[in-house]
Each structure stands twice: as structure tokens, then as C-alpha cells.
mmCIF file of C-alpha atoms and ligand atoms in Angstrom:
data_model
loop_
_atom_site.group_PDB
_atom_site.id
_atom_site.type_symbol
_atom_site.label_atom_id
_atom_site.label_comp_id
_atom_site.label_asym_id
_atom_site.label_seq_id
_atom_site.Cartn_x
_atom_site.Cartn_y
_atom_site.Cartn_z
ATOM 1 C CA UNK A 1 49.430 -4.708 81.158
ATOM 2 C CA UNK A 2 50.730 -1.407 82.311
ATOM 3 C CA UNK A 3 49.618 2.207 82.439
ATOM 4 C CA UNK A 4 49.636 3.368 78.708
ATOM 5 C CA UNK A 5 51.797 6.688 78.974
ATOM 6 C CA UNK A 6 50.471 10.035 77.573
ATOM 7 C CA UNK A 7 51.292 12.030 75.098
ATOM 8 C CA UNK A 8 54.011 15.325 74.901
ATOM 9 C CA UNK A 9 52.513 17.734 73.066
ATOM 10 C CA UNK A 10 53.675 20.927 72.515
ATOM 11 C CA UNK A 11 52.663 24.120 70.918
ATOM 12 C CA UNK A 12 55.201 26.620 69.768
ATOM 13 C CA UNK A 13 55.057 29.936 67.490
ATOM 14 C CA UNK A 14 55.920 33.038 67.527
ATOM 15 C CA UNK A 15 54.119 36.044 69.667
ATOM 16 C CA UNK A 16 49.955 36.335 69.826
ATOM 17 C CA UNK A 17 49.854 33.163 67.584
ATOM 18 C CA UNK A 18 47.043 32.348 70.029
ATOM 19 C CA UNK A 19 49.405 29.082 71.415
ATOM 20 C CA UNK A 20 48.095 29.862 75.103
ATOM 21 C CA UNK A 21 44.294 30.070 74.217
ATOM 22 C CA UNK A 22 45.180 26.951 71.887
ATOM 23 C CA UNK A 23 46.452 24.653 75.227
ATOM 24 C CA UNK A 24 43.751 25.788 76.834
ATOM 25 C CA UNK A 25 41.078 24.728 74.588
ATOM 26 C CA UNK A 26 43.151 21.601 73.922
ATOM 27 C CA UNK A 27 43.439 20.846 77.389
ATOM 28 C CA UNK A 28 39.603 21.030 78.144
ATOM 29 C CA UNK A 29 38.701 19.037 74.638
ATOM 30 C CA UNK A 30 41.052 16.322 75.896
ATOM 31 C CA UNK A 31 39.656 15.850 79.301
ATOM 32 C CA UNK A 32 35.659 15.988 78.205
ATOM 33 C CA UNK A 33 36.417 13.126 75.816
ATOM 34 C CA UNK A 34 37.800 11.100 78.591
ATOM 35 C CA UNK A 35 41.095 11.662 78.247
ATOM 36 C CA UNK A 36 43.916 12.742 81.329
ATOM 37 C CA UNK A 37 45.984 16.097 80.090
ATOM 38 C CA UNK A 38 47.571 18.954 81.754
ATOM 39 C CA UNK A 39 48.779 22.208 80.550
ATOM 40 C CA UNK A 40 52.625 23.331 81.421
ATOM 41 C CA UNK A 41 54.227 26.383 79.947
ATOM 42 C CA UNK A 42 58.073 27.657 79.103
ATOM 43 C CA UNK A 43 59.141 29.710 81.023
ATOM 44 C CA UNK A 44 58.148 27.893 84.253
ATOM 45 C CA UNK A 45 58.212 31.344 86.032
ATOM 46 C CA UNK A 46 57.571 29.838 89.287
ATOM 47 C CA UNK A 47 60.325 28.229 89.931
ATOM 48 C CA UNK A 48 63.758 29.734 91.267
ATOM 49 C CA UNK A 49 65.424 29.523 87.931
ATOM 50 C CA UNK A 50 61.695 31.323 86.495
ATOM 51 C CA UNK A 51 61.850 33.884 88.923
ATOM 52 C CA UNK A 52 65.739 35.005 87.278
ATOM 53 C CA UNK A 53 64.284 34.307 83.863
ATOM 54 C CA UNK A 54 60.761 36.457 84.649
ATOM 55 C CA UNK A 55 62.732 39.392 86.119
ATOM 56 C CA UNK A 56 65.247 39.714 82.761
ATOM 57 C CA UNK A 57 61.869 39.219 80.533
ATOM 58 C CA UNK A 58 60.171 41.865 82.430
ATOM 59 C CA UNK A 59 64.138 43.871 81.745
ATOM 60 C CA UNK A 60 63.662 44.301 85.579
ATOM 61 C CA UNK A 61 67.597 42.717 85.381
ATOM 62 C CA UNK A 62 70.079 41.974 82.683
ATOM 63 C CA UNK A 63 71.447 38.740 82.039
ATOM 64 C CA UNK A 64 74.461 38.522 79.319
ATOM 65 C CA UNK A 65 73.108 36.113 76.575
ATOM 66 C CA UNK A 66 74.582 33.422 76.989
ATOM 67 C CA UNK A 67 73.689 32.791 80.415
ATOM 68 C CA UNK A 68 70.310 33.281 80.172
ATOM 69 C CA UNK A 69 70.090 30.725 77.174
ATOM 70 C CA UNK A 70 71.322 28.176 79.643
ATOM 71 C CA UNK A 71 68.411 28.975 82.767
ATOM 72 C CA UNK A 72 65.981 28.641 80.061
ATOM 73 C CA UNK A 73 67.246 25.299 78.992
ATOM 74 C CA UNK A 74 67.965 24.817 83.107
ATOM 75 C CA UNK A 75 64.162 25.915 83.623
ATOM 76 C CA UNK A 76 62.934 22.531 81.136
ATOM 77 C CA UNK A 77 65.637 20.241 83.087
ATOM 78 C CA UNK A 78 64.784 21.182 86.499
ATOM 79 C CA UNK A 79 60.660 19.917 85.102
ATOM 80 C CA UNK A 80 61.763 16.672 83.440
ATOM 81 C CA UNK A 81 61.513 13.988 86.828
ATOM 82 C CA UNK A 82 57.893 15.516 86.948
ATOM 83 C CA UNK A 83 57.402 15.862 83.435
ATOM 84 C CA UNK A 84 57.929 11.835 82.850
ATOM 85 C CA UNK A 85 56.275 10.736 86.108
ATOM 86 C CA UNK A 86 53.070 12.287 84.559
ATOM 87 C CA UNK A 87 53.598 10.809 81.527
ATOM 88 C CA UNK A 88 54.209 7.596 82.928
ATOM 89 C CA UNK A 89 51.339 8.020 85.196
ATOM 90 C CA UNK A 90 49.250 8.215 81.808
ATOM 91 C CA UNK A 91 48.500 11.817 81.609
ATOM 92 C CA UNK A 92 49.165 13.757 78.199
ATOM 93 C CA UNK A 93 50.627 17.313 78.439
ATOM 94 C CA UNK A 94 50.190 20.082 76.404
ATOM 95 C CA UNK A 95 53.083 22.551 76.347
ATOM 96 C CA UNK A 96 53.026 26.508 75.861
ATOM 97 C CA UNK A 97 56.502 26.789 74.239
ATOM 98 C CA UNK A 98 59.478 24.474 74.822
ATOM 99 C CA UNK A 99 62.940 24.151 73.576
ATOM 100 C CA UNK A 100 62.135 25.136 70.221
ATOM 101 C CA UNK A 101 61.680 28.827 71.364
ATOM 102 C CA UNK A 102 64.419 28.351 73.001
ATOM 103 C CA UNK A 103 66.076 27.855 70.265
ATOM 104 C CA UNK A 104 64.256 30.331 67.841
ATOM 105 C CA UNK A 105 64.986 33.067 70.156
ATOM 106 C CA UNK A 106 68.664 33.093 71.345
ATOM 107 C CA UNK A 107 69.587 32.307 67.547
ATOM 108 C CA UNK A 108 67.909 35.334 66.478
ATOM 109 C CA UNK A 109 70.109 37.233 68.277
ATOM 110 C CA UNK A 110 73.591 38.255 66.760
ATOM 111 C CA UNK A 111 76.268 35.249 66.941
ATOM 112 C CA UNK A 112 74.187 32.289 68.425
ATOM 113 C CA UNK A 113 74.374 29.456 65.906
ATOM 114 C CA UNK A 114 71.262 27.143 65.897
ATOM 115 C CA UNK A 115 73.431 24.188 66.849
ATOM 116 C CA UNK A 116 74.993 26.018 70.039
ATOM 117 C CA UNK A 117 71.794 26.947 71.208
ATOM 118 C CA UNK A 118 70.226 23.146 70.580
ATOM 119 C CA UNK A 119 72.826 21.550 73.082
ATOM 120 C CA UNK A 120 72.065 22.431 76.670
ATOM 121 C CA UNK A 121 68.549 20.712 75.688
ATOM 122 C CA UNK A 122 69.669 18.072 73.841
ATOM 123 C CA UNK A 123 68.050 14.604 75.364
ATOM 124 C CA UNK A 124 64.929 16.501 76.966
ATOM 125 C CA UNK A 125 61.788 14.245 76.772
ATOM 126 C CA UNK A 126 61.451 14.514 72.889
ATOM 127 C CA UNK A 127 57.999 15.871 71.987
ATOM 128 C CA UNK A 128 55.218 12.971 69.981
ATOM 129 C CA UNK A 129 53.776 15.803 68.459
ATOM 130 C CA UNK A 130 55.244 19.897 67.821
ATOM 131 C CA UNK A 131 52.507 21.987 66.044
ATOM 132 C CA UNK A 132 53.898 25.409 64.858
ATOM 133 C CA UNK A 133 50.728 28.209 65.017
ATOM 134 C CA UNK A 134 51.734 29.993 61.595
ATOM 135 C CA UNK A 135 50.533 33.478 61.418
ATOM 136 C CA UNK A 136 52.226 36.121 59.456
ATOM 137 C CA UNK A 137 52.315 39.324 61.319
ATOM 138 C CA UNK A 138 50.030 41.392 58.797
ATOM 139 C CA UNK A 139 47.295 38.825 60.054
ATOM 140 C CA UNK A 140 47.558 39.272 63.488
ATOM 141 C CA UNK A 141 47.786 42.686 63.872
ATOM 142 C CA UNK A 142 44.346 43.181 64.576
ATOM 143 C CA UNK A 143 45.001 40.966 67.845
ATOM 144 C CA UNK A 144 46.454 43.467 69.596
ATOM 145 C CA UNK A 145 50.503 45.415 70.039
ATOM 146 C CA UNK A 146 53.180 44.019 71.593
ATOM 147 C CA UNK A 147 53.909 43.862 75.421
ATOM 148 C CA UNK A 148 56.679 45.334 77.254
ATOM 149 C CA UNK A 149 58.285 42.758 77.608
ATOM 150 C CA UNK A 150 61.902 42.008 76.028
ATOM 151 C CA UNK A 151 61.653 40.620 72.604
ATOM 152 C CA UNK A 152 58.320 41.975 71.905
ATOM 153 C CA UNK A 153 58.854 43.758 68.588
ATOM 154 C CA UNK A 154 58.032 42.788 65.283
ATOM 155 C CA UNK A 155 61.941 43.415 63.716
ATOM 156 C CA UNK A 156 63.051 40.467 66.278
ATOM 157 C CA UNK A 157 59.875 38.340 66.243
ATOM 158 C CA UNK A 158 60.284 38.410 62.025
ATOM 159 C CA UNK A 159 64.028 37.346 62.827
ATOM 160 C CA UNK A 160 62.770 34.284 65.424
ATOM 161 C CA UNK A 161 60.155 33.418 62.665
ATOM 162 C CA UNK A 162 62.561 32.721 60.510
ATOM 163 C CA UNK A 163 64.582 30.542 63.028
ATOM 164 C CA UNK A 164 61.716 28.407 63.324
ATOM 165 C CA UNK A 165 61.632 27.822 59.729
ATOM 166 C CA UNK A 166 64.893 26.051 60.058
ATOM 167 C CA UNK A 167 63.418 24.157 62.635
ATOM 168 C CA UNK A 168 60.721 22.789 61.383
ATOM 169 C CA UNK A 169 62.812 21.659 58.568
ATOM 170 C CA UNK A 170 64.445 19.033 61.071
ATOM 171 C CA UNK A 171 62.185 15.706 60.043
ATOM 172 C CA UNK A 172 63.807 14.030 63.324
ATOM 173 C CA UNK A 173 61.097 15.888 65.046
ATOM 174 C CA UNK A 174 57.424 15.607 64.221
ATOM 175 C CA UNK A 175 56.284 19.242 63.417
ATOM 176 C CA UNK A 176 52.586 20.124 62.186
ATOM 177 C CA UNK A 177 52.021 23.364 60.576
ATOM 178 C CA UNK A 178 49.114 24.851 61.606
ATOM 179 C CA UNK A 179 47.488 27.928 60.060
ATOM 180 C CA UNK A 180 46.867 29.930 62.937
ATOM 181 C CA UNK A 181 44.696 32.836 60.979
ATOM 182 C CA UNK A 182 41.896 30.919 60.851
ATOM 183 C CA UNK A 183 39.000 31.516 63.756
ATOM 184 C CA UNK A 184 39.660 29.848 67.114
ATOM 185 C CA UNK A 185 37.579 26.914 67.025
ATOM 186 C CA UNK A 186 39.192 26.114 63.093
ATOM 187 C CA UNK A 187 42.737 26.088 64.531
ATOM 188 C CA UNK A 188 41.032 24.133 67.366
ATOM 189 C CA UNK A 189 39.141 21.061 66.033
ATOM 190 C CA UNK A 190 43.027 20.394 63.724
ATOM 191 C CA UNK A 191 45.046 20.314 66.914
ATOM 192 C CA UNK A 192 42.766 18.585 68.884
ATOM 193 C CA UNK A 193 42.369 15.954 65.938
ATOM 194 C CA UNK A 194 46.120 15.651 65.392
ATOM 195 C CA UNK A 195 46.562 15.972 69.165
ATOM 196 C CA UNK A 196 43.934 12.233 69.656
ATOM 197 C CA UNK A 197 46.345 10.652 67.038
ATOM 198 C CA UNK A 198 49.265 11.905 68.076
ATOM 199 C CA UNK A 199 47.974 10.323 72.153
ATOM 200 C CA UNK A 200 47.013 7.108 70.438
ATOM 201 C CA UNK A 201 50.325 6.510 68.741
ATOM 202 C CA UNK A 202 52.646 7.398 71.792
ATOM 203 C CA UNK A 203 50.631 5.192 74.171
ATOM 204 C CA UNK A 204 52.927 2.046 72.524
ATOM 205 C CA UNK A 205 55.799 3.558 72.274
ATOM 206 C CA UNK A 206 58.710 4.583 74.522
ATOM 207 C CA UNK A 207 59.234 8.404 75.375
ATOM 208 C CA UNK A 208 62.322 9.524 73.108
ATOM 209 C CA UNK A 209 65.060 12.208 73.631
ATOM 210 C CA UNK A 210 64.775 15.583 71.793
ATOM 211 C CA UNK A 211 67.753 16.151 69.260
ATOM 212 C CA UNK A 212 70.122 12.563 70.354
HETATM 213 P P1 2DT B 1 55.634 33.953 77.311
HETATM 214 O O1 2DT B 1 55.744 33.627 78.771
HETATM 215 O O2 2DT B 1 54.673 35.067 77.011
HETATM 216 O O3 2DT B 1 55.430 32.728 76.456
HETATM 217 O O4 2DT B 1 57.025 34.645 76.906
HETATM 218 N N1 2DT B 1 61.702 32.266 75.471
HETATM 219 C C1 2DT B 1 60.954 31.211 75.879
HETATM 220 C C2 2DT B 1 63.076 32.161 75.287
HETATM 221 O O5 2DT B 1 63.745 33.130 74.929
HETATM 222 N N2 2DT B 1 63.670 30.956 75.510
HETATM 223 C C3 2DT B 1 62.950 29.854 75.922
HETATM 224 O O6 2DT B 1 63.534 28.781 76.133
HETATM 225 C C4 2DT B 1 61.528 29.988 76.114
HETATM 226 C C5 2DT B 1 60.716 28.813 76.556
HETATM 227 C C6 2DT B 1 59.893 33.584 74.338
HETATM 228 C C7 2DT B 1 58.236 34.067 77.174
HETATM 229 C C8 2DT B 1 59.311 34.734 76.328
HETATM 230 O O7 2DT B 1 60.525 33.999 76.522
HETATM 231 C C9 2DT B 1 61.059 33.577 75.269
HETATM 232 C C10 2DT B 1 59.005 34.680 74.847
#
């Protein structure tokens, strides 16, 4: 019998949601109970692509809208021979962001329709398990202000919220609501619980392509 493949899973939400801390702790959970994972993140800023992406998040450079939709979406394609190799290998990885933000965030902006921005990514490696960290903003105030960084305000991260919400609507893809207000190690013990099942389901089953 072959290698059983591991899991995609991916975290998504909207900023200080606590997704990074959340892969983390996910991450080390996974491996101490025996299991292979690996943490990746979106935006890949290592790459060449990241590098173009990092300096217009950083508003170091502009990039008209459209474009930089596209190097995001180029940023997951340029991972995916990797990205399958791993999970072929057996190893489960746990995303920080992925195409969903992609999506949430150029349709926020004015005259991006959700299905425009879903097309550059349609047939990516399709996730076995999305969890969106739900926190409303009044919550997570106390967690700090924004960064500097483009898109950090609360009028546009209440307009990718809401983009999300028609997301997670889509039953093609398998989204988890988590309530992300709750203390770390509450938001923990559900994702690492859905995150076993979620591993122990996909290890039959083929890997499937996002949005086809
Ligand atoms: P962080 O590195 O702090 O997660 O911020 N984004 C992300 C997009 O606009 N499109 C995408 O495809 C992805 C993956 C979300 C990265 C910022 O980039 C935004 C916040």
C-alpha cells in the first residue's frame, strides 16, 4: 500500500484573528501526536513574485489592482509542484491564508466581482479542511492597532469580512467557523480536533481542485 497523503489545511480570517499563532500551535499539536505537518503562509514573500507582492504591501511600490490580484494568485501557483509533493510524501500542511483572502480582499475593493477574482486560482490544490477565525472587530480590539501596512484599517477589513461571508456560503468547499474570541488554547483544542479528522478523512481520498 502506498504513502497515505496529508492533509491541506488552511486557516483564513480577517486581520489579528490570531490565524498565525493558530498554525503555529496546530503545527506543533500535530507533530507531538505523531503526526508529519508543516506550516506555509500567503503571501510567500520569499519568492520573486513575494518580493513584488511584499514591497506593494509595505506601499514601498504601487501595483494597479488588477495586476497585483494576479501575482498573488501567481505566488500560490508558483508553490503547487511543492505543495503536492509534500502532500504526496504524507505530510499535512497548515496554511496562513490562501486563495480565499485572495479573494476577500481584491473584491472588497471597488469593481472586482467575486467571480473575476476566483479564476486565476481556480484548480489550485482544493483545501480538505478551510476554518474561518471569526472575530468581530469590537472583540479584538484589545489585541492591538493595525499595522502600516496596506489594507490595515478597520473600514476595509469590515468590507473583506463581509466578502468572506459570501465565501463561506460556497458548500463546494468545506469551511468551519471558528469563534476566534475565545482564549488561545479554546480556539486551539477545536482546530486541532477538526484538523485530526479532517487528516484522517483525506488520507483515502484523492487531492481535489479548488473552485472546478
Ligand atoms: P499577512 O502577511 O500579514 O498575512 O498579510 N492578501 C493575501 C491579498 O490581498 N491577497 C492574497 O491572495 C493573500 C494571500 C491579506 C498579507 C496581506 O495580503 C492580503 C493581508
Amino acid at each position: 500500500m502506498g504513502v497515505r497523503r496529508g492533509a491541506l489545511i488552511v486557516l483564513e480570517g480577517v486581520d489579528r484573528a490570531g490565524k498565525t499563532t493558530q498554525c503555529k500551535r496546530l503545527v506543533q499539536a500535530l507533530r507531538d501526536s505523531g503526526k508529519e505537518a508543516e506550516m506555509m503562509r500567503f503571501p510567500d514573500r520569499t519568492t520573486m513574485i513575494g518580493q513584488l507582492i511584499s514591497s506593494y504591501l509595505e506601499k514601498k511600490s504601487n501595483l494597479e489592482d488588477h495586476t497585483v490580484h494576479l501575482l498573488f494568485s501567481a505566488n500560490r501557483w508558483e508553490q503547487v509542484p511543492l505543495m503536492k509533493k509534500k502532500l504526496e510524501q504524507g505530510i499535512s500542511l497548515v496554511v496562513d491564508r490562501y486563495a480565499f483572502s485572495g479573494v476577500a480582499f481584491t473584491s472588497a475593493k471597488p469593481g472586482f466581482s467575486l467571480e473575476w477574482c476566483q479564476n486565476p486560482d481556480v484548480g489550485l490544490p482544493k483545501p480538505d479542511l478551510v476554518m474561518f477565525l471569526q472575530v468581530n472587530p469590537a472583540e479584538v480590539a484589545g489585541r492591538g492597532g493595525f499595522g502600516d501596512e496596506r489594507y490595515e484599517t478597520s473600514v476595509f477589513q469590515r468590507a473583506v469580512q463581509q466578502k468572506f461571508e459570501q465565501l463561506i456560503k460556497d458548500p463546494s468547499v468545506n469551511w468551519k467557523v471558528i469563534d476566534a474570541a475565545r482564549s488561545i488554547e479554546d480556539v486551539h483544542t477545536e482546530i486541532k480536533t477538526l484538523s485530526e479528522n479532517a487528516i484522517n478523512i483525506a488520507e483515502n481520498q484523492p487531492i481535489g481542485e479548488l473552485w472546478k
